XYZ file of C-alpha atoms in Angstrom:
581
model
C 236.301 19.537 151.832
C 235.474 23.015 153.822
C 233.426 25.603 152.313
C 233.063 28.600 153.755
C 229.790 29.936 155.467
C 231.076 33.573 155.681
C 228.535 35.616 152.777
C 230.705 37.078 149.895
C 227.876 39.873 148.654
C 228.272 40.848 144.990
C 231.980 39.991 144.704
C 233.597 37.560 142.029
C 235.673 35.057 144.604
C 237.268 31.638 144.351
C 236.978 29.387 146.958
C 239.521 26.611 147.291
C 240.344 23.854 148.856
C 243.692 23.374 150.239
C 245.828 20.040 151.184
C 248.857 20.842 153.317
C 251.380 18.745 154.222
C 250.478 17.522 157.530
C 247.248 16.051 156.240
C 244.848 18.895 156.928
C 242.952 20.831 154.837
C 241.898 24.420 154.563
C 240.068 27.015 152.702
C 241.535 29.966 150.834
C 239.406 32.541 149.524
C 240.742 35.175 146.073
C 239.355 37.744 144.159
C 237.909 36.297 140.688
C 241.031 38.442 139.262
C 243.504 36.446 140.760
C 242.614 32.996 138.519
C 246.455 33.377 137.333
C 247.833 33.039 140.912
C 244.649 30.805 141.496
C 246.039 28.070 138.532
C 249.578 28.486 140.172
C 247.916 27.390 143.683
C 246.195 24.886 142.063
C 249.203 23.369 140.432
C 251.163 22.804 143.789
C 248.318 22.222 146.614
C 244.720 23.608 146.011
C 241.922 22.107 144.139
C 239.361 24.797 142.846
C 235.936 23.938 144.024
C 233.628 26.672 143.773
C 232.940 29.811 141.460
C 231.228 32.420 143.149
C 230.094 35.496 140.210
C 227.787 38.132 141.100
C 227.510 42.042 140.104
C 230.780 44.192 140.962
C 230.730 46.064 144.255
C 229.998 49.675 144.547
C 233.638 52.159 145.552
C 233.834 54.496 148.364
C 237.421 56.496 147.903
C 238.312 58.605 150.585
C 241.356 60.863 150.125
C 242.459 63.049 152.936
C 245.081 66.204 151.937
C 247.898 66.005 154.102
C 247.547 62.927 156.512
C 250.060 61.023 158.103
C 248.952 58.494 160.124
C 248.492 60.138 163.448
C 245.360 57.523 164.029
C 244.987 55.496 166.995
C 245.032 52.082 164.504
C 248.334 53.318 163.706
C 249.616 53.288 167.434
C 248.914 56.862 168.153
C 248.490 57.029 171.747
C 246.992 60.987 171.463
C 244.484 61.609 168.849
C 240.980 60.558 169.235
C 240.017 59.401 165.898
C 237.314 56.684 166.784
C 235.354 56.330 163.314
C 238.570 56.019 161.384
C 239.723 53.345 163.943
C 236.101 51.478 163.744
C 237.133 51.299 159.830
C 240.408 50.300 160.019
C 238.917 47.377 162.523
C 236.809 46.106 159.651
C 239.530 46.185 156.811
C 242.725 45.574 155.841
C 245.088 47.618 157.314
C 248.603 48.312 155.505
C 250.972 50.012 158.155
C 254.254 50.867 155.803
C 251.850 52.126 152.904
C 254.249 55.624 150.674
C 253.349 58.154 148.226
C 255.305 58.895 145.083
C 255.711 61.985 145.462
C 255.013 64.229 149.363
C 252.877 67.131 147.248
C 249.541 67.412 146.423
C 249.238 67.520 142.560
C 251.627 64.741 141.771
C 250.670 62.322 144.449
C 247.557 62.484 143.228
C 247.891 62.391 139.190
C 250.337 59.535 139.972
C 247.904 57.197 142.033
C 244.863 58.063 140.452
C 246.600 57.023 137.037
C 248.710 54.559 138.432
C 251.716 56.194 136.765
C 254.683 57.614 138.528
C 255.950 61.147 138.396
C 258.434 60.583 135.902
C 256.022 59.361 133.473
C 253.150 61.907 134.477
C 255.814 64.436 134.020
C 254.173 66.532 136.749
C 256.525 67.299 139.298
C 254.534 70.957 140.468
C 251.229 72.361 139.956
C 251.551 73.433 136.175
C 250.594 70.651 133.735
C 248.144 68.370 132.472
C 249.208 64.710 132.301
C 247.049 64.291 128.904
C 248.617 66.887 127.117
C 252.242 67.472 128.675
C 253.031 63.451 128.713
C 250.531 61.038 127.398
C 246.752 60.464 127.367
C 246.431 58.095 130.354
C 243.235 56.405 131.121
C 243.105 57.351 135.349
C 241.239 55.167 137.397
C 237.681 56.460 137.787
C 237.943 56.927 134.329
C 238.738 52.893 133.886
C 235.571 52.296 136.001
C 233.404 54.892 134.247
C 234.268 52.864 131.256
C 233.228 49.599 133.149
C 229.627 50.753 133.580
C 230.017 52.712 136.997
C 228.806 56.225 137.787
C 232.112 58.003 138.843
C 231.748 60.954 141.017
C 233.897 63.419 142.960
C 233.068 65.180 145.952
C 236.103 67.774 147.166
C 239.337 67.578 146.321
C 240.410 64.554 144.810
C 242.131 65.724 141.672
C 244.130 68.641 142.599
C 242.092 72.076 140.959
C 243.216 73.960 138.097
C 246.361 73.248 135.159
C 247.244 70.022 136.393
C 243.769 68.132 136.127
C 242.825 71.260 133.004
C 240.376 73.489 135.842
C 237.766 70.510 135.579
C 239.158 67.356 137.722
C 239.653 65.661 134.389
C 235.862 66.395 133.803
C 233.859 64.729 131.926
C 236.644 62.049 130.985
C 236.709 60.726 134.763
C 233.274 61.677 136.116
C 230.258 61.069 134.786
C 228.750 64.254 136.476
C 230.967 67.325 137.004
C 232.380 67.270 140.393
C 231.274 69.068 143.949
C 233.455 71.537 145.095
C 232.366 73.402 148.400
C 231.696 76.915 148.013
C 233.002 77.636 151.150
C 236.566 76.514 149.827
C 237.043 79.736 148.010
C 237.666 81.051 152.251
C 240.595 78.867 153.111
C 243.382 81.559 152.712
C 241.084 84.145 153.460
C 241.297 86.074 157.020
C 238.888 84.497 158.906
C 240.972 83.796 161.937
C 240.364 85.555 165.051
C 243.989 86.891 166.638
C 244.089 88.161 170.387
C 243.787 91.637 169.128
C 240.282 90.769 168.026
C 241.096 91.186 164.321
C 240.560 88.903 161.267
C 244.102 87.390 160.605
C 245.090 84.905 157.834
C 246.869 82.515 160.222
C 248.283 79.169 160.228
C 247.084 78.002 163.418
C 243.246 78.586 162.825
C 240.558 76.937 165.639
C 237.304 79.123 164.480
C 233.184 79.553 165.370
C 232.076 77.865 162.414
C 228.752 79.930 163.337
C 231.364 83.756 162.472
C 232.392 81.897 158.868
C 231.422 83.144 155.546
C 227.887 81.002 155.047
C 228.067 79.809 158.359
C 230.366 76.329 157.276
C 233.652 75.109 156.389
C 234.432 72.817 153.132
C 234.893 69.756 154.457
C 231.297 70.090 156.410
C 229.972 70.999 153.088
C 231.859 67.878 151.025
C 230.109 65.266 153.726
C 226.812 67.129 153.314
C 226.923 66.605 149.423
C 228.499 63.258 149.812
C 225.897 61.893 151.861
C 223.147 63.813 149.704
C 224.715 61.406 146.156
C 224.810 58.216 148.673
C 220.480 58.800 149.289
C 220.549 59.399 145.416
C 222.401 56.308 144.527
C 220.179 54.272 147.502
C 217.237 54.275 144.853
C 219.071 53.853 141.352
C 220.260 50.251 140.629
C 223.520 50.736 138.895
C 227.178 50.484 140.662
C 228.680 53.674 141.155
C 232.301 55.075 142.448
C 232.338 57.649 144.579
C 235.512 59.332 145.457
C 235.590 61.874 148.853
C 238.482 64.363 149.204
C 238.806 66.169 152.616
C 240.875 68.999 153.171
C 241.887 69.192 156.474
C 244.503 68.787 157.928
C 246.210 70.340 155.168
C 246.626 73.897 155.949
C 245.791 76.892 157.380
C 244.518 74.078 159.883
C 241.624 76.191 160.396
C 238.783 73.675 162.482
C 235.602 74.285 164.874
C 237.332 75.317 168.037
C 235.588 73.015 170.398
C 238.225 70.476 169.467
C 241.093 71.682 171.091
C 239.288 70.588 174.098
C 240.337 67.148 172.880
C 244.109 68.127 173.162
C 245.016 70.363 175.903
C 248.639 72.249 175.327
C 250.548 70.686 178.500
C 249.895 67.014 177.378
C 251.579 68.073 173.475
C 255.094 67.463 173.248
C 257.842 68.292 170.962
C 259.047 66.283 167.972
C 261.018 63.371 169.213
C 263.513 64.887 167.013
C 263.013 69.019 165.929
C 266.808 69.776 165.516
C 267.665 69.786 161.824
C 270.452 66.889 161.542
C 274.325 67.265 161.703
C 274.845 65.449 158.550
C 271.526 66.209 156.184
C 272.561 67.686 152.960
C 271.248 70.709 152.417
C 269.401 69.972 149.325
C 267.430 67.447 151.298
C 266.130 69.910 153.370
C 262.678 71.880 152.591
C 262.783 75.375 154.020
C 258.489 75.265 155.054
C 257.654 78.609 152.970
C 254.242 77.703 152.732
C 254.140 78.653 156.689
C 255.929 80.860 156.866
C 253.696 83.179 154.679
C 250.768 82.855 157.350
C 250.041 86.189 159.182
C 250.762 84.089 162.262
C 254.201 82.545 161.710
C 255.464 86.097 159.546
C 255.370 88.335 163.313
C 257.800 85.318 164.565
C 260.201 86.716 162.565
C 261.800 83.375 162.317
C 265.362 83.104 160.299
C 265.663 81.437 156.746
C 266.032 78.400 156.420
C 266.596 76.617 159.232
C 264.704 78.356 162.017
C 263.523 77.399 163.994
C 260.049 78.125 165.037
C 259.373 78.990 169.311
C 258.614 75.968 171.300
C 255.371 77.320 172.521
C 254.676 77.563 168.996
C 255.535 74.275 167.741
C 253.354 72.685 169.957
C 250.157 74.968 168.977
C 250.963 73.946 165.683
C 250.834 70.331 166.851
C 247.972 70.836 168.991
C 245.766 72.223 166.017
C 247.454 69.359 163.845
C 245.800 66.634 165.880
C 242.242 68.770 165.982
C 242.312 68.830 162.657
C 242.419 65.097 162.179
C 239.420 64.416 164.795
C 237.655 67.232 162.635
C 238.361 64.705 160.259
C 237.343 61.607 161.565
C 234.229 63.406 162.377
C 233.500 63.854 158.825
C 234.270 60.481 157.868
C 232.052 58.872 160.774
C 229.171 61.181 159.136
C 229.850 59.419 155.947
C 230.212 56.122 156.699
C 226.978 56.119 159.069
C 225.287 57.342 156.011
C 226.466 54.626 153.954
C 225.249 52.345 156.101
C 221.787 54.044 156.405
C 221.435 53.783 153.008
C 222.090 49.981 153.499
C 225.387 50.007 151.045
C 228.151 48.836 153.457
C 227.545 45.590 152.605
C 227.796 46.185 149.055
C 230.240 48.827 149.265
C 234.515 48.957 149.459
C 235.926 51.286 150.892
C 239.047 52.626 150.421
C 241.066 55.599 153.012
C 244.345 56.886 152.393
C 246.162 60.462 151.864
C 247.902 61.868 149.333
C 251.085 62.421 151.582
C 252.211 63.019 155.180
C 252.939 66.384 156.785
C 256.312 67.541 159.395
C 255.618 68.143 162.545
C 258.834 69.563 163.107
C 260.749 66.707 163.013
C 264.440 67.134 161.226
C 263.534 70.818 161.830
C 261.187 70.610 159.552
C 257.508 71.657 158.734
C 254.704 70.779 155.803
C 255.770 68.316 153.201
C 258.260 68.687 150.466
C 260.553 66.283 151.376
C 261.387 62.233 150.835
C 261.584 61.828 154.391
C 258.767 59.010 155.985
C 257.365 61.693 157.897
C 256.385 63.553 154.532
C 255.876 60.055 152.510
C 254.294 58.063 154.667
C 250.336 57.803 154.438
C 247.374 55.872 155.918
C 246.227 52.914 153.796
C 243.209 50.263 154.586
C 240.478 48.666 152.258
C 237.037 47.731 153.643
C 236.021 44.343 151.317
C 232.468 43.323 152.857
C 232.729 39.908 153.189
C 236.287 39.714 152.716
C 237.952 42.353 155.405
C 234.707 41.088 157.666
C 231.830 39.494 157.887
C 229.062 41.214 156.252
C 226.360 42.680 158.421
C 222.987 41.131 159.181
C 219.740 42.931 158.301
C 219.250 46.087 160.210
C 222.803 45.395 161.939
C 225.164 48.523 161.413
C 228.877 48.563 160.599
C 230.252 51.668 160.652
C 227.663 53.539 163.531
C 228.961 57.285 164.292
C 231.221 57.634 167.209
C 231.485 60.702 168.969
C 235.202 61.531 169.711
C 234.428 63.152 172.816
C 232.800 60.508 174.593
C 233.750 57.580 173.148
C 236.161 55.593 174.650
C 238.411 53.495 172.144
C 238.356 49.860 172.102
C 240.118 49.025 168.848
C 241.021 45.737 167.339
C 242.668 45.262 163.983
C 240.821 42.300 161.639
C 244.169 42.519 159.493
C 247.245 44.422 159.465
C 249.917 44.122 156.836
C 253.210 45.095 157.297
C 254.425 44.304 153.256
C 255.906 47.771 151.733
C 253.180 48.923 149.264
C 252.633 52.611 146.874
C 249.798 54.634 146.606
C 250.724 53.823 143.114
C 249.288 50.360 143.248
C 245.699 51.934 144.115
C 244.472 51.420 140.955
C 245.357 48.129 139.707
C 244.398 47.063 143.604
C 241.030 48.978 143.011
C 240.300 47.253 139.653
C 241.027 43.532 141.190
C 238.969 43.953 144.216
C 235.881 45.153 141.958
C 236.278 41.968 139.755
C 237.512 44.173 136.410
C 240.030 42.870 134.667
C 243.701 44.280 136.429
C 244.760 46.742 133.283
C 248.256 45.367 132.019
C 251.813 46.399 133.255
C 253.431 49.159 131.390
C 256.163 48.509 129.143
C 259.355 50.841 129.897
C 258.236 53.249 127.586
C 254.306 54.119 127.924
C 253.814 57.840 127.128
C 251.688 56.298 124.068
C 250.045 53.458 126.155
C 246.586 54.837 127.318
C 245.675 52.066 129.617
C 248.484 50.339 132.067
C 249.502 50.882 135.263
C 253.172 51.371 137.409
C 251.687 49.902 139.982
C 251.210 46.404 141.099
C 247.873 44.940 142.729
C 248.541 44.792 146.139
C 245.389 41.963 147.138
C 247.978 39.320 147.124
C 248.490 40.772 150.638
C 245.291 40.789 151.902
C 245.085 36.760 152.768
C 246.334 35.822 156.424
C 248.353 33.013 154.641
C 250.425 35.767 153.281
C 253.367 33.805 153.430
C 252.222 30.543 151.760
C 250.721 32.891 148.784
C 254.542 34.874 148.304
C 255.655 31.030 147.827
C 253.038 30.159 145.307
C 253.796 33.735 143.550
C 257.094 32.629 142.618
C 256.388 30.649 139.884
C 253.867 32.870 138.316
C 254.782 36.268 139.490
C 254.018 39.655 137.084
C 255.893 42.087 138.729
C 257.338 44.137 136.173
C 258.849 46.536 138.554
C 260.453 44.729 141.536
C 260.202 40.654 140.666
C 259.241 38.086 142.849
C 261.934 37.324 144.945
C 263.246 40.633 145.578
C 262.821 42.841 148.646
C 259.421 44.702 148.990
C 260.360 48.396 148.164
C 258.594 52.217 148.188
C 259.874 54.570 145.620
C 259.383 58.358 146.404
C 260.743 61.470 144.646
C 260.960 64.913 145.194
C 262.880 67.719 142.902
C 264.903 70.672 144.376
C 266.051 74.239 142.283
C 269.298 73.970 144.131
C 271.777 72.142 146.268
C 270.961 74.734 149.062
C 267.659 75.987 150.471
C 266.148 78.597 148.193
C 262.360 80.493 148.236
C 261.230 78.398 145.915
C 263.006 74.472 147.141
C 259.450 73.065 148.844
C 257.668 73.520 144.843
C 260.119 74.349 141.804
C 258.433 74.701 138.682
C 259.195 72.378 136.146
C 261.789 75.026 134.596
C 263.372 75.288 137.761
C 264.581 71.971 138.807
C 267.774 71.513 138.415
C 268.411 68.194 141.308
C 266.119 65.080 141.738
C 265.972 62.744 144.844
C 264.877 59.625 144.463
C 264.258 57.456 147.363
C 263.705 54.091 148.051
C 261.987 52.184 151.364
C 262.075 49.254 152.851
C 262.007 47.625 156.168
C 265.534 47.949 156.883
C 267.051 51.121 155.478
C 265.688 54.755 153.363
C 268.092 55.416 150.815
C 267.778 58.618 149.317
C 270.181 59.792 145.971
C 270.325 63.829 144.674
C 271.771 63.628 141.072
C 271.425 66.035 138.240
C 267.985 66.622 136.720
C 267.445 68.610 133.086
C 263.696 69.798 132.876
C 264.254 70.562 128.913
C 264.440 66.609 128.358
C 262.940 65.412 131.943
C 266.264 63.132 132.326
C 268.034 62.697 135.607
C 271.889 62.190 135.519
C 272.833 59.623 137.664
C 276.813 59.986 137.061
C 275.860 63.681 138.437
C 275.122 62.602 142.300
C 274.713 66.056 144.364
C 274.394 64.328 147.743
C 273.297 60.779 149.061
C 271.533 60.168 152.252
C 271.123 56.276 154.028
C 269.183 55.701 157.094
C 268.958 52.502 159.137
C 265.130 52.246 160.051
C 265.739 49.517 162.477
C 268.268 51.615 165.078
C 267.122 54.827 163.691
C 263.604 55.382 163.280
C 263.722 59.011 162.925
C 265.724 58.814 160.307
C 268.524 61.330 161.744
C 271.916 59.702 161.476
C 272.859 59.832 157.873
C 275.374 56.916 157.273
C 275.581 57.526 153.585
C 279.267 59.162 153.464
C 280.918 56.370 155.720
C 278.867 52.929 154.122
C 279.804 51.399 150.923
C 275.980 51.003 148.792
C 276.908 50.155 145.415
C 274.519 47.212 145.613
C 271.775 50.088 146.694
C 272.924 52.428 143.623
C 272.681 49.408 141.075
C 268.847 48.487 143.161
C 267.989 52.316 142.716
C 269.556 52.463 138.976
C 267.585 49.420 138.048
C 264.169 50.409 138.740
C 264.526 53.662 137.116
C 265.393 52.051 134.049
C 262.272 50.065 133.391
């Protein structure tokens, strides 16, 4: 019998003991919340032998606005994000990991419920899910109820209609949340142009010392996130703590010493910034949101397609990757302070984005698109004790790393390659914290407060990932996709027109008149356009408006649109069946 001497702090686990079939035995350790998958192990080759209970673990939720994974544990060569990577080397790290939706307010109403857009009903800015579709429990709200303090720090709900002005305060926080004061800058004109003047730019490096109160927001959100950490140091009760940073969203307005980190000859183009031969043109999001900063508007640039000047592009890149070390600045701060208040070893920690941002790939810029270069987002969860072996007394995990000296050294603990949603964050959350997983949601659920669209993704966190798929199959709960079906991503994104318009990157609601929905795997993106009637919120799938198919594996960039000359009725019936439940 083996039993494992790695420390499990405040975390329900079970320990088994495993026979395989060459005579050998080994240890496999699972969350207390996955006794169902636990009795199916049991019933082939695993004998339980050891209940571990103890208090739940404290959450950490950091949710960056705009961040695709230009991090150096996701094989960027470039950016210097060293605290970020240190994280990532001390969790689980999932590398194909999509949002629902590639805009703010939806991505985020759809994780933090675990409901997807077409049952949030929030495609824009303009609703709130409790009152436009149904009155869904979200997750801090689920934990709240479980006995944690719940607090938000930033922007993790988007602000105003769609989370009713209060970030679903008091129903998801049990003290109103921090917003910066210096946030209410961001589109102001506090850029400095090379005729000396205050401009309202896109590309926006700035003397933090010349801003309004001498900050920036996301300074000020790790200031008052470390402040609740001290708070929560001395009080004996779990709590949930959920971060939102701003940048890199834009104007990508940062301390100008870091574009010393990047300097303009070593940026380079998008591998790809033509817009392709064969996209349809409903497909394609015309960047307005840029195109209204004082910067981009004396371009002059033609609408839709462009494009921007190639000096241009790569200042926009260059301030793109600043941002991000901004970032992982902010985060080190953080995560340093967590461990100074000695929580890291009772704390998870979650990082991921709401959605990814162009970079001029396809021609494109911002979001607004189904694309992987608008979808795609960081994921990785820091279990102590699980993701790593917890740290002795005065040992620190997470110590700050400056990314101007620091030199990286980075090695992964655990990377999964599975395809997993943002949407899955909650029941994933709830599991790892020992609460019971809320239930699947029927097909209908507007009236069900409490489910989720989203399957718990800690199936994939063992290292015998392979042996665990086998023992899912005969007591698998996967409403949405079944057991022995390919892993898949589901995005969406809803267009006014088949054509670029103003208004294509965010119709209202009343606008919408075509909805792609997109599926991703390891092999292929499959995208369909059909008819969409916001009256009734009902897509028309005998109405297609365009189709789009990309082969990941020989085209990575996803330019070569094989959708006109491929025969995918199997893909249509795939796509057609997962919309109906």
């Amino acid at each position: 019998m083996l039993v494992s001497k790695r420390p499990y702090p405040n975390h329900r686990l079970l320990l088994f003991c495993c026979s395989l079939p060459n005579g050998r035995s080994s240890s496999l350790v699972l969350p207390f919340a996955s006794l169902p998958m636990a009795f199916a192990l049991q019933s082939t080759v695993c004998v339980l032998i050891l209940l571990i209970v103890a208090a739940g673990m404290n959450v950490l939720l950091i949710v960056v606005d705009d961040l695709r994974p230009v991090l150096g544990c996701y094989g960027d060569r470039l950016v210097k994000s060293p605290n970020i990577d240190q994280l990532a080397s001390q969790s689980v790290v999932f590398s194909n990991a999509y949002a629902q939706q590639a805009v703010c307010a939806p991505s985020r109403v759809s994780f933090l419920t675990g409901r997807r857009p077409d049952t949030t009903r929030l495609y824009d800015f303009y609703s709130y899910w409790r009152v436009h579709a149904g009155n869904y429990s979200t997750m801090p709200q689920y934990f709240k109820e479980n006995g944690y303090v719940t607090m938000s720090v930033g922007k993790v709900f988007h602000p105003g209609v769609s989370s009713n002005y209060s970030d679903d305060y008091p129903y998801s926080w049990s003290i109103p949340p921090f917003h910066p004061s210096a946030e209410k800058y961001e589109n102001a004109k506090t850029c400095r142009g090379k005729d000396g003047k205050l401009h309202a730019n896109l590309v926006c490096p700035v003397n933090v010392t010349e801003m309004p109160s001498g900050t920036l927001p996301d300074i000020q959100s790790t200031e008052e996130a470390i402040r609740l950490l001290k708070a929560m140091k001395t009080k004996k009760q779990k709590f949930f703590l959920a971060v939102g940073y701003h940048k890199p969203h834009i104007p990508l307005r940062y301390p100008q010493e870091f574009l010393k980190l990047y300097p303009l000859e070593n940026i380079t183009l998008a591998p790809d910034p033509w817009v392709p031969q064969r996209l349809p043109a409903v497909a394609y999001n015309p960047w307005m949101d840029i195109r209204q900063r004082d910067d981009v508007k004396a371009l002059n640039v033609s609408f839709p397609y462009g494009p921007l000047p190639e000096d241009f592009q790569r200042q926009i890149r260059q301030s793109y990757y600043a941002a991000v070390s901004y970032l992982d600045v902010q985060v080190g701060l953080l995560l340093d302070a967590l461990d100074d208040a000695g929580l890291s070893n009772s704390t998870i920690v979650v990082f991921t984005a709401d959605h990814g941002w162009s970079l001029g790939e396809h021609g494109e810029w911002a979001k607004y698109s189904n694309f992987d270069v608008a979808t795609h987002v960081p994921l990785m969860f820091y279990v102590p004790g699980m993701t790593s072996s917890s740290a002795g007394r005065g040992e620190k995990v997470f110590p700050y790393l400056d990314p101007f000296s620091h030199i990286s050294d980075l090695v992964l603990q655990g990377q999964s390659k599975k395809m997993v949603e943002l949407v899955s964050l909650f029941s994933t959350l709830a599991e790892l914290a020992g609460l019971q997983v809320p239930p699947a949601c029927p097909k209908t659920s507007f009236s069900v407060a409490l489910c989720t669209e989203g399957t718990s993704i800690v199936r994939y966190f063992n290292s015998t990932e392979e042996k665990l798929q086998e023992a899912e199959k005969d007591g698998c709960d996967d409403t949405y996709r079944g057991c022995n079906d390919e892993a898949i991503a589901f995005s969406q994104y809803p267009r006014p027109a088949d054509t670029p318009q103003w208004n294509s990157d965010k119709p209202k609601l009343k606008d919408i008149r075509v909805m792609g929905y997109s599926m991703r795997t390891g092999d292929y993106r499959y995208t369909l356009w059909v008819g969409f009637n916001p009256s009734n919120f009902s897509a028309n799938f005998e109405d297609i408006h365009a189709g789009e198919l990309y082969m990941v594996k020989s085209d990575p960039h996803q330019d070569y649109n094989i959708y006109n000359n491929t025969l995918h009725g199997g893909l249509f019936k795939k796509l057609l069946g997962f919309l109906k439940h």
